[in-house]
Tab-separated table of C-alpha atoms in Angstrom:
chain	number	residue	atom	x	y	z
A	11	MET	CA	-7.782	24.912	-10.828
A	12	LYS	CA	-10.030	21.968	-13.542
A	13	SER	CA	-7.066	19.849	-13.490
A	14	ALA	CA	-5.936	20.546	-10.459
A	15	PHE	CA	-8.938	19.793	-9.171
A	16	ALA	CA	-9.250	16.522	-11.602
A	17	GLU	CA	-5.807	14.992	-10.360
A	18	ASN	CA	-7.043	14.644	-6.580
A	19	ARG	CA	-10.385	14.432	-6.670
A	20	PRO	CA	-9.980	10.540	-6.541
A	21	PHE	CA	-9.090	11.061	-3.152
A	22	LEU	CA	-11.486	12.157	-2.115
A	23	LEU	CA	-13.390	9.916	-4.277
A	24	LEU	CA	-11.815	7.087	-2.485
A	25	SER	CA	-12.070	8.166	0.544
A	26	LEU	CA	-15.953	8.295	0.183
A	27	LEU	CA	-15.753	4.216	-1.422
A	28	PHE	CA	-14.282	3.170	1.563
A	29	GLY	CA	-15.836	5.457	4.032
A	30	ILE	CA	-19.334	4.567	3.224
A	31	SER	CA	-18.510	0.725	2.170
A	32	TYR	CA	-17.000	0.433	5.411
A	33	TYR	CA	-20.115	1.498	7.256
A	34	PHE	CA	-22.893	-0.459	5.058
A	35	ALA	CA	-20.457	-3.360	4.831
A	36	CYS	CA	-18.388	-4.406	7.608
A	37	VAL	CA	-20.110	-1.605	10.711
A	38	LEU	CA	-23.975	-2.901	10.040
A	39	ASN	CA	-23.559	-6.088	8.866
A	40	SER	CA	-20.877	-9.454	9.740
A	41	PRO	CA	-18.851	-9.479	6.817
A	42	GLU	CA	-17.132	-13.065	6.373
A	43	LEU	CA	-13.503	-11.409	5.111
A	44	PRO	CA	-10.380	-11.668	7.681
A	45	GLU	CA	-9.972	-9.543	10.195
A	46	PRO	CA	-6.368	-7.472	8.860
A	47	LEU	CA	-9.292	-6.916	5.869
A	48	ILE	CA	-11.887	-5.125	7.751
A	49	VAL	CA	-9.373	-3.711	9.505
A	50	VAL	CA	-7.491	-2.354	6.859
A	51	TRP	CA	-11.358	-0.972	5.310
A	52	LYS	CA	-11.581	0.730	8.276
A	53	GLY	CA	-8.574	2.891	7.970
A	54	ALA	CA	-8.783	3.262	4.481
A	55	GLY	CA	-10.672	6.616	4.764
A	56	VAL	CA	-9.248	8.667	6.701
A	57	SER	CA	-5.365	8.061	4.777
A	58	LEU	CA	-7.135	9.006	1.567
A	59	LEU	CA	-7.549	12.196	3.243
A	60	ALA	CA	-4.422	12.444	5.033
A	61	ILE	CA	-2.808	11.513	1.346
A	62	TYR	CA	-5.463	14.519	-0.209
A	63	ALA	CA	-4.392	16.674	2.012
A	64	LEU	CA	-0.935	16.436	1.588
A	65	ILE	CA	-1.093	16.696	-2.076
A	66	ARG	CA	-2.610	19.237	-2.606
A	67	LEU	CA	-1.296	22.013	-0.285
A	68	HIS	CA	2.945	21.183	-1.083
A	69	ARG	CA	3.664	23.280	2.712
A	70	LEU	CA	3.726	22.622	5.994
A	71	ASP	CA	0.603	22.912	5.864
A	72	GLY	CA	-0.148	20.236	3.971
A	73	LYS	CA	1.601	17.946	6.654
A	74	ILE	CA	0.246	18.952	9.864
A	75	VAL	CA	-2.883	18.254	7.990
A	76	GLY	CA	-1.906	14.933	6.543
A	77	ALA	CA	-0.444	12.978	9.934
A	78	ILE	CA	-3.420	14.668	11.589
A	79	MET	CA	-5.224	12.188	9.690
A	80	ALA	CA	-3.110	9.932	9.414
A	81	PHE	CA	-3.317	9.442	13.940
A	82	GLY	CA	-6.324	9.069	12.909
A	83	ALA	CA	-6.503	6.461	10.560
A	84	ILE	CA	-4.374	4.948	13.067
A	85	GLY	CA	-6.437	4.909	15.988
A	86	ASP	CA	-9.416	3.038	14.241
A	87	MET	CA	-7.027	0.491	12.492
A	88	THR	CA	-5.572	-0.180	16.154
A	89	LEU	CA	-8.868	0.298	18.542
A	90	GLU	CA	-9.297	-3.586	17.072
A	91	TYR	CA	-6.935	-4.394	18.675
A	92	ASP	CA	-6.538	-2.363	21.523
A	93	MET	CA	-7.948	0.448	22.948
A	94	ARG	CA	-5.692	2.117	24.984
A	95	ILE	CA	-3.168	2.291	21.668
A	96	GLY	CA	-5.778	3.127	19.425
A	97	ALA	CA	-7.393	6.204	22.312
A	98	GLY	CA	-3.465	7.267	22.243
A	99	ALA	CA	-3.632	7.553	18.512
A	100	PHE	CA	-6.191	9.712	17.868
A	101	LEU	CA	-5.034	11.719	20.930
A	102	ILE	CA	-1.604	13.354	19.610
A	103	GLY	CA	-4.160	13.681	16.320
A	104	HIS	CA	-6.198	16.429	19.049
A	105	LEU	CA	-3.110	17.814	20.134
A	106	ILE	CA	-1.472	18.128	16.364
A	107	ALA	CA	-4.950	19.967	15.384
A	108	ILE	CA	-5.413	22.094	18.816
A	109	GLY	CA	-1.710	23.394	17.562
A	110	PHE	CA	-2.834	24.204	14.783
A	111	TYR	CA	-5.784	25.322	14.840
A	112	SER	CA	-4.168	28.050	17.393
A	113	ARG	CA	-2.090	29.193	14.465
A	114	TYR	CA	-5.408	30.560	12.929
A	115	ARG	CA	-7.747	31.517	15.187
A	116	ARG	CA	-11.175	33.757	14.865
A	117	HIS	CA	-10.227	36.920	15.648
A	118	LYS	CA	-13.977	38.771	15.943
A	119	LEU	CA	-15.900	36.403	17.511
A	120	GLY	CA	-19.504	36.784	18.597
A	121	LEU	CA	-21.070	36.482	22.169
A	122	SER	CA	-22.911	33.578	21.616
A	123	GLN	CA	-20.566	31.408	19.892
A	124	LYS	CA	-17.525	32.610	23.048
A	125	ILE	CA	-20.246	31.606	25.050
A	126	PHE	CA	-20.737	27.890	22.966
A	127	ALA	CA	-17.725	27.316	22.222
A	128	ILE	CA	-16.222	27.762	26.430
A	129	LEU	CA	-19.189	25.691	27.446
A	130	LEU	CA	-18.194	23.327	25.186
A	131	VAL	CA	-15.236	22.095	26.891
A	132	PRO	CA	-16.753	21.048	30.768
A	133	LEU	CA	-20.036	20.365	29.187
A	134	SER	CA	-18.694	17.371	27.052
A	135	VAL	CA	-16.096	15.921	30.183
A	136	PHE	CA	-18.464	15.860	32.145
A	137	ILE	CA	-20.955	14.642	30.174
A	138	ALA	CA	-17.990	11.472	29.364
A	139	TRP	CA	-17.577	11.470	33.084
A	140	ALA	CA	-21.584	10.396	33.886
A	141	LEU	CA	-21.540	7.743	30.810
A	142	PRO	CA	-19.789	5.331	31.824
A	143	SER	CA	-21.575	2.416	34.036
A	144	ASN	CA	-17.997	1.150	34.806
A	145	ARG	CA	-16.797	4.382	37.703
A	146	GLY	CA	-13.377	3.404	37.312
A	147	ASP	CA	-13.164	4.572	33.875
A	148	ALA	CA	-15.325	8.078	34.297
A	149	LEU	CA	-12.490	9.416	34.843
A	150	THR	CA	-9.619	8.176	32.099
A	151	ILE	CA	-12.698	8.513	29.459
A	152	ALA	CA	-13.208	12.947	30.736
A	153	ILE	CA	-9.307	12.992	30.391
A	154	TYR	CA	-9.410	11.853	26.548
A	155	CYS	CA	-12.549	13.881	26.025
A	156	LEU	CA	-10.444	16.713	27.030
A	157	SER	CA	-8.371	16.680	24.588
A	158	VAL	CA	-11.448	16.451	22.151
A	159	ALA	CA	-13.319	18.718	23.161
A	160	ALA	CA	-11.037	21.041	23.030
A	161	MET	CA	-9.857	20.238	19.200
A	162	ALA	CA	-14.095	20.962	18.382
A	163	SER	CA	-13.939	24.174	20.544
A	164	MET	CA	-10.342	25.942	19.111
A	165	ALA	CA	-11.810	24.030	15.410
A	166	TRP	CA	-15.140	26.490	15.375
A	167	THR	CA	-13.125	29.618	16.984
A	168	SER	CA	-10.835	29.459	14.355
A	169	ARG	CA	-10.985	30.894	10.838
A	170	PHE	CA	-11.616	28.124	8.555
A	171	THR	CA	-15.653	27.626	8.393
A	172	ARG	CA	-17.344	26.881	11.258
A	173	TYR	CA	-20.098	25.026	8.899
A	174	GLN	CA	-17.502	22.573	7.460
A	175	VAL	CA	-14.597	22.907	9.814
A	176	GLY	CA	-16.481	22.980	13.104
A	177	ALA	CA	-20.258	20.650	12.365
A	178	GLY	CA	-16.705	18.052	11.470
A	179	ALA	CA	-15.432	18.338	14.857
A	180	ILE	CA	-18.019	18.594	16.722
A	181	MET	CA	-19.700	15.960	14.386
A	182	PHE	CA	-16.172	14.219	16.479
A	183	LEU	CA	-17.407	14.718	19.531
A	184	VAL	CA	-20.519	13.260	19.298
A	185	SER	CA	-19.366	10.415	17.740
A	186	ASP	CA	-16.592	10.312	21.526
A	187	LEU	CA	-19.769	10.880	23.296
A	188	LEU	CA	-21.481	7.887	21.669
A	189	ILE	CA	-18.918	5.959	21.886
A	190	PHE	CA	-18.788	6.766	25.750
A	191	ALA	CA	-22.163	6.203	25.524
A	192	ARG	CA	-21.788	2.722	24.677
A	193	MET	CA	-20.646	1.727	27.482
A	194	GLY	CA	-23.663	2.857	29.593
A	195	VAL	CA	-26.774	4.358	29.355
A	196	LEU	CA	-27.218	2.873	25.203
A	197	GLU	CA	-25.551	-0.199	26.078
A	198	ASN	CA	-27.729	-2.170	24.693
A	199	SER	CA	-29.120	0.535	22.240
A	200	PHE	CA	-28.690	0.985	18.205
A	201	ILE	CA	-28.195	3.805	18.562
A	202	PRO	CA	-24.049	4.076	18.750
A	203	THR	CA	-23.708	1.551	16.002
A	204	LEU	CA	-25.739	3.193	14.100
A	205	LEU	CA	-24.275	7.048	14.007
A	206	VAL	CA	-20.634	6.594	15.338
A	207	TRP	CA	-18.981	5.355	11.948
A	208	PRO	CA	-21.116	8.346	9.878
A	209	LEU	CA	-20.773	10.770	12.213
A	210	TYR	CA	-16.904	10.415	12.945
A	211	TYR	CA	-16.212	9.162	8.558
A	212	PHE	CA	-18.242	12.854	8.061
A	213	GLY	CA	-16.552	14.479	10.576
A	214	GLN	CA	-13.164	14.445	9.658
A	215	PHE	CA	-14.171	14.558	5.534
A	216	MET	CA	-15.388	18.221	6.579
A	217	ILE	CA	-12.637	19.149	8.583
A	218	ALA	CA	-9.910	17.610	5.343
A	219	THR	CA	-11.710	20.055	3.082
A	220	GLY	CA	-12.827	22.728	4.366
A	221	ILE	CA	-9.395	23.144	5.530
A	222	VAL	CA	-7.870	22.337	2.637
A	223	ARG	CA	-10.360	24.231	0.127
A	224	THR	CA	-9.263	27.462	3.238
A	225	LEU	CA	-5.895	27.847	2.701
A	226	ARG	CA	-6.439	26.725	-1.170
A	227	HIS	CA	-8.044	30.202	-1.611
A	228	GLU	CA	-5.429	32.612	0.358
A	229	MET	CA	-2.737	30.912	-1.210
A	230	ALA	CA	-4.275	32.003	-4.633
A	231	ALA	CA	-5.380	35.489	-3.446
A	232	ASP	CA	-1.962	35.804	-2.231
A	233	SER	CA	-0.305	34.792	-5.514
A	234	ALA	CA	-2.368	37.073	-7.370
A	235	ASP	CA	-1.917	39.936	-4.482
A	236	PRO	CA	0.729	42.443	-6.762
A	237	VAL	CA	1.488	43.155	-2.952
A	238	GLN	CA	2.829	40.751	-2.481
A	239	ALA	CA	3.708	39.657	-5.441
């Protein structure tokens, strides 16, 4: 276990390095660097999470989690050139994630958790619809937000830990809502600039590491179970 962790830890460390340095160097500042370099820098953090998932989970689940992260990284980079292409990449990733979480449903949910999961989607969609000043964009934004909110709701009600995977998905959703707020009520505010990237990146980091850790623990338990053997 220790040797496996030491072997794959560099991908997480590199992901953190790129994700955190991008925030301070490129979000809070305007570096004099070629645009393609900044775009690659932006996508590197989540791309390394995709590699991490592929290496740590040697089965279909690893490929699925890797694909979710990969489409996120593609979205990160293509947003710099075309909002529609970037949003499309994220949408594909959300749809894959929704299907993935549906395979790992939590069998028992408390009443408060059910209410939260049920209300999360319509409330998030309504907030997203209400945020942009240009009402012509409201419907498109609401439809896109539906995929993010559904992904977060499914993550929250999955059997992956809520304090990591569920919380990470909620952070992703809040990050997107702040982007939409920047198109309206927070247009001249520094709050979205300050919070969007940390919420998004660390949300993705929590999702990837939480899923991998849970499934690896289950694989280890199954292999040690004499009935399964």
